[in-house]
């Protein structure tokens, strides 16, 4: 993908129709981090320089001359600008504001491909350069769940940042530094608000679809809904990707013979949904869904509210945990629920344990073995063959740094501020032994995240949502017992619990949404 394409005369003529041409003067600030939003700026003549001018920084990122455009992926994500665009050579430009840009992307396919691909390519360049020249900075400690939460949030939202290890623990850590604010004791929610990634205030127009959950099912619903003209908002408690986004590798997803990481797959889906106009909001938890004259009112735990004509429940599941002393305080400080590059970096050179015998556990073990001294897969069953695909078993059996501890459970945790080891118990003999593992990756399944749903939505005893139930009228496919509320993906009773299946359900549910919204 070309990050800095040149427009043809014909393309420039089309672009002019979506904005108002104006002159620029040397030194003029086109936009800066002080602005809540910025336009896409087509340069007809002159030059614009993009720099990081935040406190203590003075870094040039790019210069844009005639026939190019100024703008980045934040034009799709809604993130406020984090750089300053300043005129260095007077000329003429065509600013294209957000609404006009959305119309352009819908109508001009060739230009839309060129613009979106360039925006994504520019963001990837910024991500690759983030260690040296990132505008956003996180200061924290590796042994901190709060620091890991911030880094996970930024990484899953493809926001470039630089991580700085604090010299010593402190009450203000972690600290998030953005171009216009410093956040002590930062949380993903406060940082999202500072970056402009939260629900837009004053947006009272009802959405056609509110999707709860941004895993594969939710993202698929967003892509298909938005591409078919529906106004879509997606809420996620953590960040786009869901549990699939934490998978180190998916090798049986159709169309990727070489495999693809869960993060890469869901990041592509996120960009795709945003291209079609879906609004993604995270981190935020839905506290309630209540019927209203417009359809439903969706209330978040922070009190923010929005209206939607329909709701798609794609909240997936919450990780299961072991009932062991010290577990809660060690989450994010040695106990992890994902095996991405970030977590692998935190335990490089140490011993690690992978708890669980499914495909996610197998992929995690293989991935971690590249960085860890030794990886032990702990399972309660007799062998991996009961729950893992054979191609993964073959790789694990042939790997010199991976062991399998069958008929074994974790009986105790060691460590106070960070995991220092675990006690393993043989379930057949009750013999216990110590492991010096400094990292524990937990893949023992999950339970549906449905406690927030209204009572009218029927669930089974485990919390999985019932769809297609027989009531006063025939239910549409994927519709729950509450009119206008649908469910897709792992949260639905009877779902296959596979990424491909979740994508299929998320795509298919939109047909039912359309049918529900049609005048009767």
Coordinates of C-alpha atoms in Angstrom, one line a residue:
X1 CA 0.0 0.0 0.0
X2 CA 1.3 3.4 -1.0
X3 CA 1.2 5.8 2.0
X4 CA 1.8 8.9 0.0
X5 CA -0.1 8.6 -3.3
X6 CA -0.3 11.4 -5.9
X7 CA -3.7 12.2 -7.3
X8 CA -4.4 12.5 -11.0
X9 CA -6.1 15.6 -12.4
X10 CA -9.3 13.7 -12.7
X11 CA -9.2 12.6 -9.1
X12 CA -8.4 16.1 -7.9
X13 CA -11.5 17.3 -9.9
X14 CA -13.7 14.8 -8.0
X15 CA -12.1 15.7 -4.6
X16 CA -12.9 19.4 -5.2
X17 CA -16.6 18.6 -5.3
X18 CA -16.5 17.4 -1.6
X19 CA -15.0 20.5 -0.1
X20 CA -14.5 24.3 -0.5
X21 CA -11.3 25.4 -2.0
X22 CA -9.4 28.1 -0.1
X23 CA -6.0 29.8 0.1
X24 CA -3.3 29.2 2.7
X25 CA -0.6 31.4 4.2
X26 CA 2.8 30.5 5.5
X27 CA 2.8 29.5 9.2
X28 CA -1.0 28.8 9.2
X29 CA -1.9 25.9 11.5
X30 CA -4.3 23.7 9.5
X31 CA -5.0 21.5 12.5
X32 CA -3.4 20.5 15.8
X33 CA -4.0 18.4 18.9
X34 CA -6.0 21.3 20.3
X35 CA -8.8 20.4 17.7
X36 CA -11.4 17.8 18.5
X37 CA -11.5 16.7 14.9
X38 CA -9.6 17.5 11.7
X39 CA -10.5 17.4 8.0
X40 CA -8.8 15.5 5.2
X41 CA -6.9 18.2 3.4
X42 CA -6.2 18.0 -0.3
X43 CA -3.2 20.1 -1.3
X44 CA -3.7 21.8 -4.7
X45 CA -0.7 24.1 -4.4
X46 CA 2.0 24.9 -1.8
X47 CA 3.2 22.6 1.0
X48 CA 2.0 21.5 4.4
X49 CA 4.3 20.0 7.0
X50 CA 3.2 17.5 9.7
X51 CA 5.1 17.6 12.9
X52 CA 5.0 16.5 16.6
X53 CA 5.2 19.8 18.4
X54 CA 4.0 18.6 21.8
X55 CA 6.0 19.6 24.9
X56 CA 9.6 18.4 24.7
X57 CA 9.1 17.1 21.1
X58 CA 10.0 18.5 17.7
X59 CA 9.8 15.8 15.1
X60 CA 8.9 16.1 11.4
X61 CA 6.8 13.2 10.2
X62 CA 6.1 14.2 6.5
X63 CA 5.7 17.0 4.0
X64 CA 2.8 17.2 1.6
X65 CA 3.0 19.0 -1.7
X66 CA 0.6 19.7 -4.6
X67 CA -1.5 16.7 -5.6
X68 CA -1.4 14.9 -2.2
X69 CA -3.5 14.8 0.9
X70 CA -2.9 15.4 4.6
X71 CA -4.7 13.1 7.0
X72 CA -4.4 9.8 8.8
X73 CA -6.4 6.9 10.1
X74 CA -8.0 9.0 12.9
X75 CA -10.2 10.4 10.1
X76 CA -12.0 7.0 10.3
X77 CA -11.6 6.1 14.0
X78 CA -12.7 9.5 15.4
X79 CA -9.5 9.9 17.4
X80 CA -8.6 13.6 17.8
X81 CA -5.4 14.7 15.9
X82 CA -2.2 14.1 17.7
X83 CA 0.1 16.0 15.4
X84 CA 0.3 19.6 14.0
X85 CA -0.2 20.3 10.3
X86 CA 1.3 23.7 9.4
X87 CA 1.7 25.5 6.1
X88 CA 5.3 25.9 5.0
X89 CA 4.6 27.2 1.4
X90 CA 1.5 29.2 0.7
X91 CA -0.9 27.7 -1.7
X92 CA -4.4 26.4 -2.0
X93 CA -6.2 23.5 -0.3
X94 CA -9.6 21.7 -0.2
X95 CA -10.5 20.7 3.3
X96 CA -13.0 17.8 3.3
X97 CA -14.9 17.6 6.6
X98 CA -16.0 14.3 8.3
X99 CA -19.5 14.1 6.9
X100 CA -18.4 15.0 3.3
X101 CA -15.5 12.4 3.7
X102 CA -18.0 9.8 4.7
X103 CA -20.1 10.5 1.6
X104 CA -17.0 10.4 -0.6
X105 CA -16.0 7.0 0.7
X106 CA -19.5 5.7 0.0
X107 CA -19.7 7.0 -3.5
X108 CA -16.2 7.1 -5.0
X109 CA -14.9 3.5 -4.9
X110 CA -11.6 4.1 -6.6
X111 CA -10.8 7.1 -4.5
X112 CA -12.0 5.4 -1.3
X113 CA -9.6 2.5 -1.9
X114 CA -6.7 4.9 -2.5
X115 CA -7.5 7.1 0.5
X116 CA -8.2 4.3 3.0
X117 CA -5.2 2.2 2.0
X118 CA -2.9 5.3 2.3
X119 CA -4.4 6.1 5.8
X120 CA -3.7 2.5 7.0
X121 CA -0.2 2.5 5.5
X122 CA 0.6 5.8 7.3
X123 CA -0.7 4.4 10.6
X124 CA 1.5 1.3 10.1
X125 CA 4.5 3.6 9.5
X126 CA 3.7 5.4 12.7
X127 CA 3.3 2.2 14.6
X128 CA 6.7 0.9 13.3
X129 CA 8.4 4.1 14.3
X130 CA 6.6 4.4 17.7
X131 CA 9.5 3.3 19.8
X132 CA 11.5 6.4 18.8
X133 CA 9.0 9.0 17.7
X134 CA 5.6 8.3 19.2
X135 CA 3.5 11.3 20.3
X136 CA 1.7 9.3 23.1
X137 CA 3.8 8.0 25.9
X138 CA 3.1 5.4 28.6
X139 CA 5.2 5.5 31.8
X140 CA 4.7 2.5 34.0
X141 CA 6.2 -0.8 35.3
X142 CA 6.2 -4.2 33.7
X143 CA 4.8 -5.7 36.9
X144 CA 1.6 -3.7 36.7
X145 CA -1.8 -4.8 35.6
X146 CA -2.8 -1.2 35.1
X147 CA 0.2 -0.6 32.8
X148 CA -0.6 -3.7 30.8
X149 CA -4.2 -2.6 30.4
X150 CA -3.1 0.7 28.9
X151 CA -0.7 -0.9 26.5
X152 CA -3.3 -3.5 25.5
X153 CA -5.9 -0.8 24.9
X154 CA -3.6 1.2 22.7
X155 CA -2.2 -1.8 20.8
X156 CA -5.7 -3.2 20.1
X157 CA -6.8 0.2 18.8
X158 CA -3.7 0.6 16.6
X159 CA -2.7 3.8 18.4
X160 CA 1.1 4.4 18.2
X161 CA 2.7 4.9 21.6
X162 CA 6.1 4.7 23.3
X163 CA 6.5 2.7 26.5
X164 CA 8.9 3.9 29.2
X165 CA 9.8 1.7 32.1
X166 CA 9.6 3.8 35.3
X167 CA 12.8 3.8 37.4
X168 CA 10.8 3.0 40.5
X169 CA 7.1 2.2 41.5
X170 CA 5.0 5.3 42.3
X171 CA 1.5 6.2 43.3
X172 CA 1.0 8.2 40.1
X173 CA 1.8 5.2 37.8
X174 CA 1.0 4.5 35.2
X175 CA 1.1 7.9 33.5
X176 CA -0.2 8.6 30.0
X177 CA 1.3 11.6 28.2
X178 CA -0.6 12.9 25.2
X179 CA 0.0 16.1 23.2
X180 CA -2.4 18.2 25.4
X181 CA -2.7 16.4 28.7
X182 CA -0.8 14.3 31.2
X183 CA -2.9 11.6 33.0
X184 CA -1.5 10.3 36.3
X185 CA -2.9 6.9 37.4
X186 CA -4.3 6.6 33.9
X187 CA -6.9 4.1 33.0
X188 CA -8.0 3.0 29.5
X189 CA -11.3 4.8 29.9
X190 CA -9.6 8.2 30.8
X191 CA -7.1 7.8 28.0
X192 CA -9.8 7.0 25.5
X193 CA -11.7 10.1 26.5
X194 CA -8.5 12.2 26.1
X195 CA -7.9 10.7 22.6
X196 CA -11.5 11.2 21.5
X197 CA -12.4 7.5 21.3
X198 CA -15.4 7.6 23.6
X199 CA -19.1 8.1 22.7
X200 CA -19.6 11.5 21.1
X201 CA -21.5 13.9 23.3
X202 CA -24.6 15.5 21.9
X203 CA -25.1 12.8 19.2
X204 CA -28.8 12.2 19.8
X205 CA -29.7 10.7 16.4
X206 CA -30.7 7.0 16.9
X207 CA -28.5 4.4 15.5
X208 CA -30.1 1.6 13.4
X209 CA -28.0 -1.0 15.2
X210 CA -26.1 -1.0 18.5
X211 CA -23.7 -3.9 18.5
X212 CA -22.4 -5.0 22.0
X213 CA -19.0 -6.6 21.6
X214 CA -16.3 -6.1 19.0
X215 CA -15.1 -9.6 18.6
X216 CA -15.4 -11.4 15.2
X217 CA -19.2 -11.6 15.4
X218 CA -19.6 -8.0 16.4
X219 CA -17.1 -6.7 13.8
X220 CA -18.8 -8.8 11.1
X221 CA -22.2 -7.4 12.0
X222 CA -20.7 -3.9 11.9
X223 CA -19.1 -4.4 8.5
X224 CA -22.2 -5.9 6.9
X225 CA -24.6 -3.4 8.6
X226 CA -22.6 -0.3 7.8
X227 CA -21.8 -1.4 4.2
X228 CA -25.6 -1.9 3.6
X229 CA -26.4 1.6 4.8
X230 CA -27.3 1.1 8.4
X231 CA -26.0 3.5 11.0
X232 CA -24.0 1.3 13.4
X233 CA -22.3 1.8 16.7
X234 CA -20.2 -0.9 18.4
X235 CA -19.4 -1.0 22.1
X236 CA -16.6 -3.1 23.6
X237 CA -15.5 -3.4 27.2
X238 CA -11.8 -3.6 26.4
X239 CA -11.0 -2.9 22.7
X240 CA -11.7 -4.2 19.3
X241 CA -10.8 -7.9 18.7
X242 CA -12.5 -9.8 21.5
X243 CA -10.9 -13.1 22.6
X244 CA -9.9 -13.8 18.9
X245 CA -7.7 -10.7 19.1
X246 CA -5.6 -12.3 21.8
X247 CA -4.8 -15.4 19.7
X248 CA -1.2 -15.6 18.6
X249 CA -2.1 -17.4 15.4
X250 CA -5.2 -18.7 13.6
X251 CA -4.3 -21.3 11.0
X252 CA -7.6 -22.7 9.9
X253 CA -9.4 -19.5 8.9
X254 CA -10.6 -19.7 5.3
X255 CA -8.4 -17.7 2.9
X256 CA -5.2 -17.5 4.9
X257 CA -3.2 -20.6 4.1
X258 CA -0.2 -19.2 5.9
X259 CA -2.2 -18.4 9.0
X260 CA -2.9 -15.0 10.5
X261 CA -2.7 -13.7 14.1
X262 CA -5.9 -12.9 15.8
X263 CA -4.8 -9.3 16.3
X264 CA -4.1 -8.8 12.5
X265 CA -7.4 -10.4 11.5
X266 CA -9.5 -8.3 13.9
X267 CA -7.5 -5.1 13.2
X268 CA -8.3 -5.5 9.5
X269 CA -12.0 -6.1 10.3
X270 CA -12.0 -3.0 12.5
X271 CA -10.6 -0.8 9.8
X272 CA -13.1 -2.3 7.4
X273 CA -16.0 -1.5 9.6
X274 CA -14.8 2.1 10.2
X275 CA -14.3 2.6 6.5
X276 CA -18.0 1.9 6.0
X277 CA -18.9 4.4 8.7
X278 CA -19.4 2.2 11.8
X279 CA -18.6 3.9 15.1
X280 CA -16.5 1.9 17.4
X281 CA -16.4 2.9 21.1
X282 CA -14.1 1.4 23.7
X283 CA -13.4 0.7 26.5
X284 CA -17.0 0.8 27.8
X285 CA -19.4 -1.6 29.4
X286 CA -23.1 -1.7 28.7
X287 CA -25.0 -1.5 31.9
X288 CA -28.6 -1.8 30.6
X289 CA -30.7 -2.1 27.4
X290 CA -34.2 -0.7 27.8
X291 CA -37.1 -0.6 25.3
X292 CA -38.1 2.9 24.2
X293 CA -40.2 4.7 21.6
X294 CA -37.2 4.8 19.2
X295 CA -36.4 1.1 19.9
X296 CA -33.9 0.9 22.8
X297 CA -31.9 3.0 25.1
X298 CA -28.4 1.7 25.7
X299 CA -26.9 2.9 28.9
X300 CA -23.1 2.5 29.7
X301 CA -21.7 2.0 33.1
X302 CA -20.4 5.6 33.1
X303 CA -23.9 6.9 32.6
X304 CA -23.6 7.7 28.9
X305 CA -26.7 6.8 26.9
X306 CA -27.5 6.4 23.2
X307 CA -30.6 5.2 21.2
X308 CA -30.8 2.4 18.7
X309 CA -33.6 0.8 16.8
X310 CA -32.2 -2.7 17.2
X311 CA -29.5 -4.4 19.4
X312 CA -27.1 -7.2 18.4
X313 CA -25.6 -9.0 21.4
X314 CA -22.1 -10.2 20.4
X315 CA -20.5 -9.8 23.8
X316 CA -18.7 -13.1 23.6
X317 CA -17.5 -14.5 26.9
X318 CA -15.6 -13.6 30.0
X319 CA -12.4 -15.5 30.9
X320 CA -12.6 -18.3 33.5
X321 CA -10.2 -18.0 36.5
X322 CA -8.9 -20.4 39.1
X323 CA -10.2 -20.0 42.7
X324 CA -6.7 -19.6 44.0
X325 CA -5.3 -17.3 46.7
X326 CA -3.5 -14.3 45.1
X327 CA -5.0 -14.8 41.6
X328 CA -6.7 -11.4 41.5
X329 CA -3.6 -9.4 42.4
X330 CA -1.4 -11.3 40.0
X331 CA -3.5 -10.7 36.9
X332 CA -1.5 -8.6 34.6
X333 CA 1.6 -9.2 36.8
X334 CA 2.5 -12.7 35.6
X335 CA -1.0 -14.1 34.9
X336 CA -2.3 -13.4 31.4
X337 CA -5.2 -14.2 29.2
X338 CA -3.5 -13.4 25.9
X339 CA -0.3 -14.5 24.2
X340 CA 0.5 -11.6 22.0
X341 CA 3.9 -10.0 21.4
X342 CA 3.3 -7.7 24.4
X343 CA 2.9 -10.6 26.9
X344 CA 5.7 -12.6 25.3
X345 CA 8.0 -9.6 25.7
X346 CA 7.2 -9.5 29.4
X347 CA 8.3 -13.1 30.0
X348 CA 11.1 -13.4 27.5
X349 CA 13.8 -15.7 28.8
X350 CA 11.8 -17.1 31.6
X351 CA 9.8 -20.3 32.1
X352 CA 6.1 -20.1 31.3
X353 CA 3.0 -22.2 31.9
X354 CA 0.1 -22.5 29.5
X355 CA -3.1 -23.7 31.2
X356 CA -5.6 -25.4 29.0
X357 CA -5.7 -28.0 26.2
X358 CA -7.6 -26.3 23.4
X359 CA -6.3 -24.8 20.1
X360 CA -5.8 -21.4 21.6
X361 CA -3.5 -22.9 24.3
X362 CA -1.6 -24.9 21.7
X363 CA -1.0 -21.8 19.5
X364 CA 0.0 -19.8 22.6
X365 CA 2.6 -22.5 23.6
X366 CA 4.2 -22.6 20.2
X367 CA 4.3 -18.8 20.0
X368 CA 5.7 -18.4 23.5
X369 CA 8.4 -21.0 23.0
X370 CA 10.1 -18.7 20.6
X371 CA 10.8 -16.2 23.5
X372 CA 10.6 -18.3 26.7
X373 CA 13.2 -20.6 28.1
X374 CA 10.7 -23.4 28.6
X375 CA 6.9 -23.7 28.2
X376 CA 4.8 -26.3 30.0
X377 CA 1.2 -27.0 29.0
X378 CA -0.8 -28.0 32.0
X379 CA -4.0 -30.1 31.4
X380 CA -6.3 -32.1 33.7
X381 CA -7.0 -34.7 31.0
X382 CA -4.9 -37.7 29.9
X383 CA -3.8 -36.2 26.7
X384 CA -4.1 -33.2 24.3
X385 CA -5.9 -35.4 21.7
X386 CA -9.2 -34.9 23.5
X387 CA -9.4 -31.2 22.8
X388 CA -6.7 -30.0 20.4
X389 CA -6.3 -30.3 16.6
X390 CA -3.8 -32.9 15.5
X391 CA -1.6 -30.5 13.5
X392 CA -0.9 -28.5 16.7
X393 CA -0.3 -31.7 18.7
X394 CA 2.3 -32.8 16.2
X395 CA 4.1 -29.5 16.5
X396 CA 4.1 -29.5 20.2
X397 CA 5.4 -33.1 20.5
X398 CA 8.3 -32.2 18.2
X399 CA 9.2 -28.9 19.9
X400 CA 12.3 -29.2 22.2
X401 CA 11.2 -26.4 24.5
X402 CA 7.5 -27.5 25.1
X403 CA 6.5 -30.0 27.7
X404 CA 3.0 -31.4 28.5
X405 CA 2.0 -32.0 32.1
X406 CA -1.1 -34.3 31.8
X407 CA -3.4 -35.2 34.7
X408 CA -2.1 -32.1 36.4
X409 CA -3.6 -29.0 38.0
X410 CA -2.3 -25.7 39.5
X411 CA -2.8 -25.9 43.2
X412 CA -1.1 -22.7 44.4
X413 CA 0.5 -19.5 43.2
X414 CA 3.8 -18.0 44.5
X415 CA 4.6 -14.3 44.6
X416 CA 3.1 -11.1 45.9
X417 CA 3.6 -8.2 43.4
X418 CA 4.5 -10.6 40.5
X419 CA 4.1 -14.3 39.8
X420 CA 7.3 -16.1 41.0
X421 CA 6.2 -19.7 40.5
X422 CA 3.3 -22.1 40.9
X423 CA 2.6 -25.4 42.6
X424 CA 1.6 -28.3 40.4
X425 CA -0.4 -31.3 41.6
X426 CA -0.7 -34.6 39.9
X427 CA -4.4 -35.4 40.1
X428 CA -3.8 -39.2 40.1
X429 CA -1.1 -39.4 42.9
X430 CA -1.6 -36.1 44.7
X431 CA 2.2 -35.5 44.4
X432 CA 3.0 -31.8 44.3
X433 CA 6.0 -30.1 42.8
X434 CA 7.2 -26.6 42.3
X435 CA 7.6 -24.7 39.0
X436 CA 9.6 -21.5 38.7
X437 CA 7.4 -20.2 36.0
X438 CA 7.3 -16.4 35.9
X439 CA 4.3 -16.3 33.6
X440 CA 1.0 -18.2 33.5
X441 CA -1.2 -18.0 30.4
X442 CA -4.8 -19.1 31.2
X443 CA -6.9 -20.7 28.4
X444 CA -9.5 -22.7 30.3
X445 CA -12.6 -21.5 28.6
X446 CA -15.0 -18.7 29.3
X447 CA -18.6 -18.0 30.4
X448 CA -21.0 -15.8 28.5
X449 CA -21.0 -12.1 29.3
X450 CA -24.8 -11.6 29.6
X451 CA -25.6 -10.5 33.2
X452 CA -26.4 -7.0 31.8
X453 CA -29.2 -8.1 29.6
X454 CA -32.8 -7.4 30.5
X455 CA -34.8 -10.2 32.0
X456 CA -37.0 -10.5 28.9
X457 CA -34.0 -12.0 27.0
X458 CA -34.1 -15.7 27.8
X459 CA -30.9 -17.5 28.7
X460 CA -30.0 -21.0 29.7
X461 CA -28.7 -21.8 33.2
X462 CA -25.1 -21.0 32.1
X463 CA -26.1 -17.6 30.7
X464 CA -26.0 -18.4 27.0
X465 CA -28.6 -16.4 25.0
X466 CA -31.5 -18.4 23.4
X467 CA -32.4 -17.4 19.9
X468 CA -35.2 -18.6 17.5
X469 CA -37.4 -19.4 20.5
X470 CA -41.1 -19.9 19.9
X471 CA -43.2 -17.1 21.3
X472 CA -46.2 -15.0 20.2
X473 CA -44.8 -14.7 16.7
X474 CA -42.2 -16.6 14.7
X475 CA -38.7 -15.4 15.6
X476 CA -36.3 -14.2 12.9
X477 CA -33.0 -16.0 12.7
X478 CA -30.7 -15.0 15.6
X479 CA -33.6 -13.0 17.3
X480 CA -33.9 -13.4 21.0
X481 CA -37.1 -13.5 23.1
X482 CA -37.1 -9.7 23.2
X483 CA -38.3 -8.1 19.9
X484 CA -35.5 -6.3 18.2
X485 CA -32.7 -7.8 20.2
X486 CA -30.5 -10.3 18.3
X487 CA -27.5 -12.5 19.4
X488 CA -24.5 -13.8 17.4
X489 CA -21.3 -15.5 18.2
X490 CA -20.1 -17.2 21.3
X491 CA -22.7 -15.6 23.5
X492 CA -25.5 -17.5 21.7
X493 CA -26.6 -21.0 22.8
X494 CA -25.6 -23.5 20.2
X495 CA -22.9 -21.4 18.6
X496 CA -19.8 -23.3 17.3
X497 CA -17.2 -21.3 19.3
X498 CA -15.0 -20.8 16.3
X499 CA -13.8 -17.5 14.7
X500 CA -15.2 -18.5 11.2
X501 CA -18.6 -19.4 12.7
X502 CA -18.8 -16.2 14.7
X503 CA -18.0 -14.1 11.5
X504 CA -20.7 -16.1 9.7
X505 CA -23.3 -15.4 12.4
X506 CA -22.4 -11.7 12.7
X507 CA -22.8 -11.4 8.9
X508 CA -26.1 -13.3 8.8
X509 CA -27.7 -11.5 11.7
X510 CA -27.8 -8.3 9.7
X511 CA -30.3 -9.9 7.3
X512 CA -32.7 -10.4 10.2
X513 CA -32.1 -6.8 11.4
X514 CA -33.1 -5.5 7.9
X515 CA -36.2 -7.7 8.0
X516 CA -37.1 -6.5 11.4
X517 CA -36.7 -2.8 10.5
X518 CA -38.8 -3.1 7.3
X519 CA -42.2 -1.4 7.6
X520 CA -44.9 -3.9 8.6

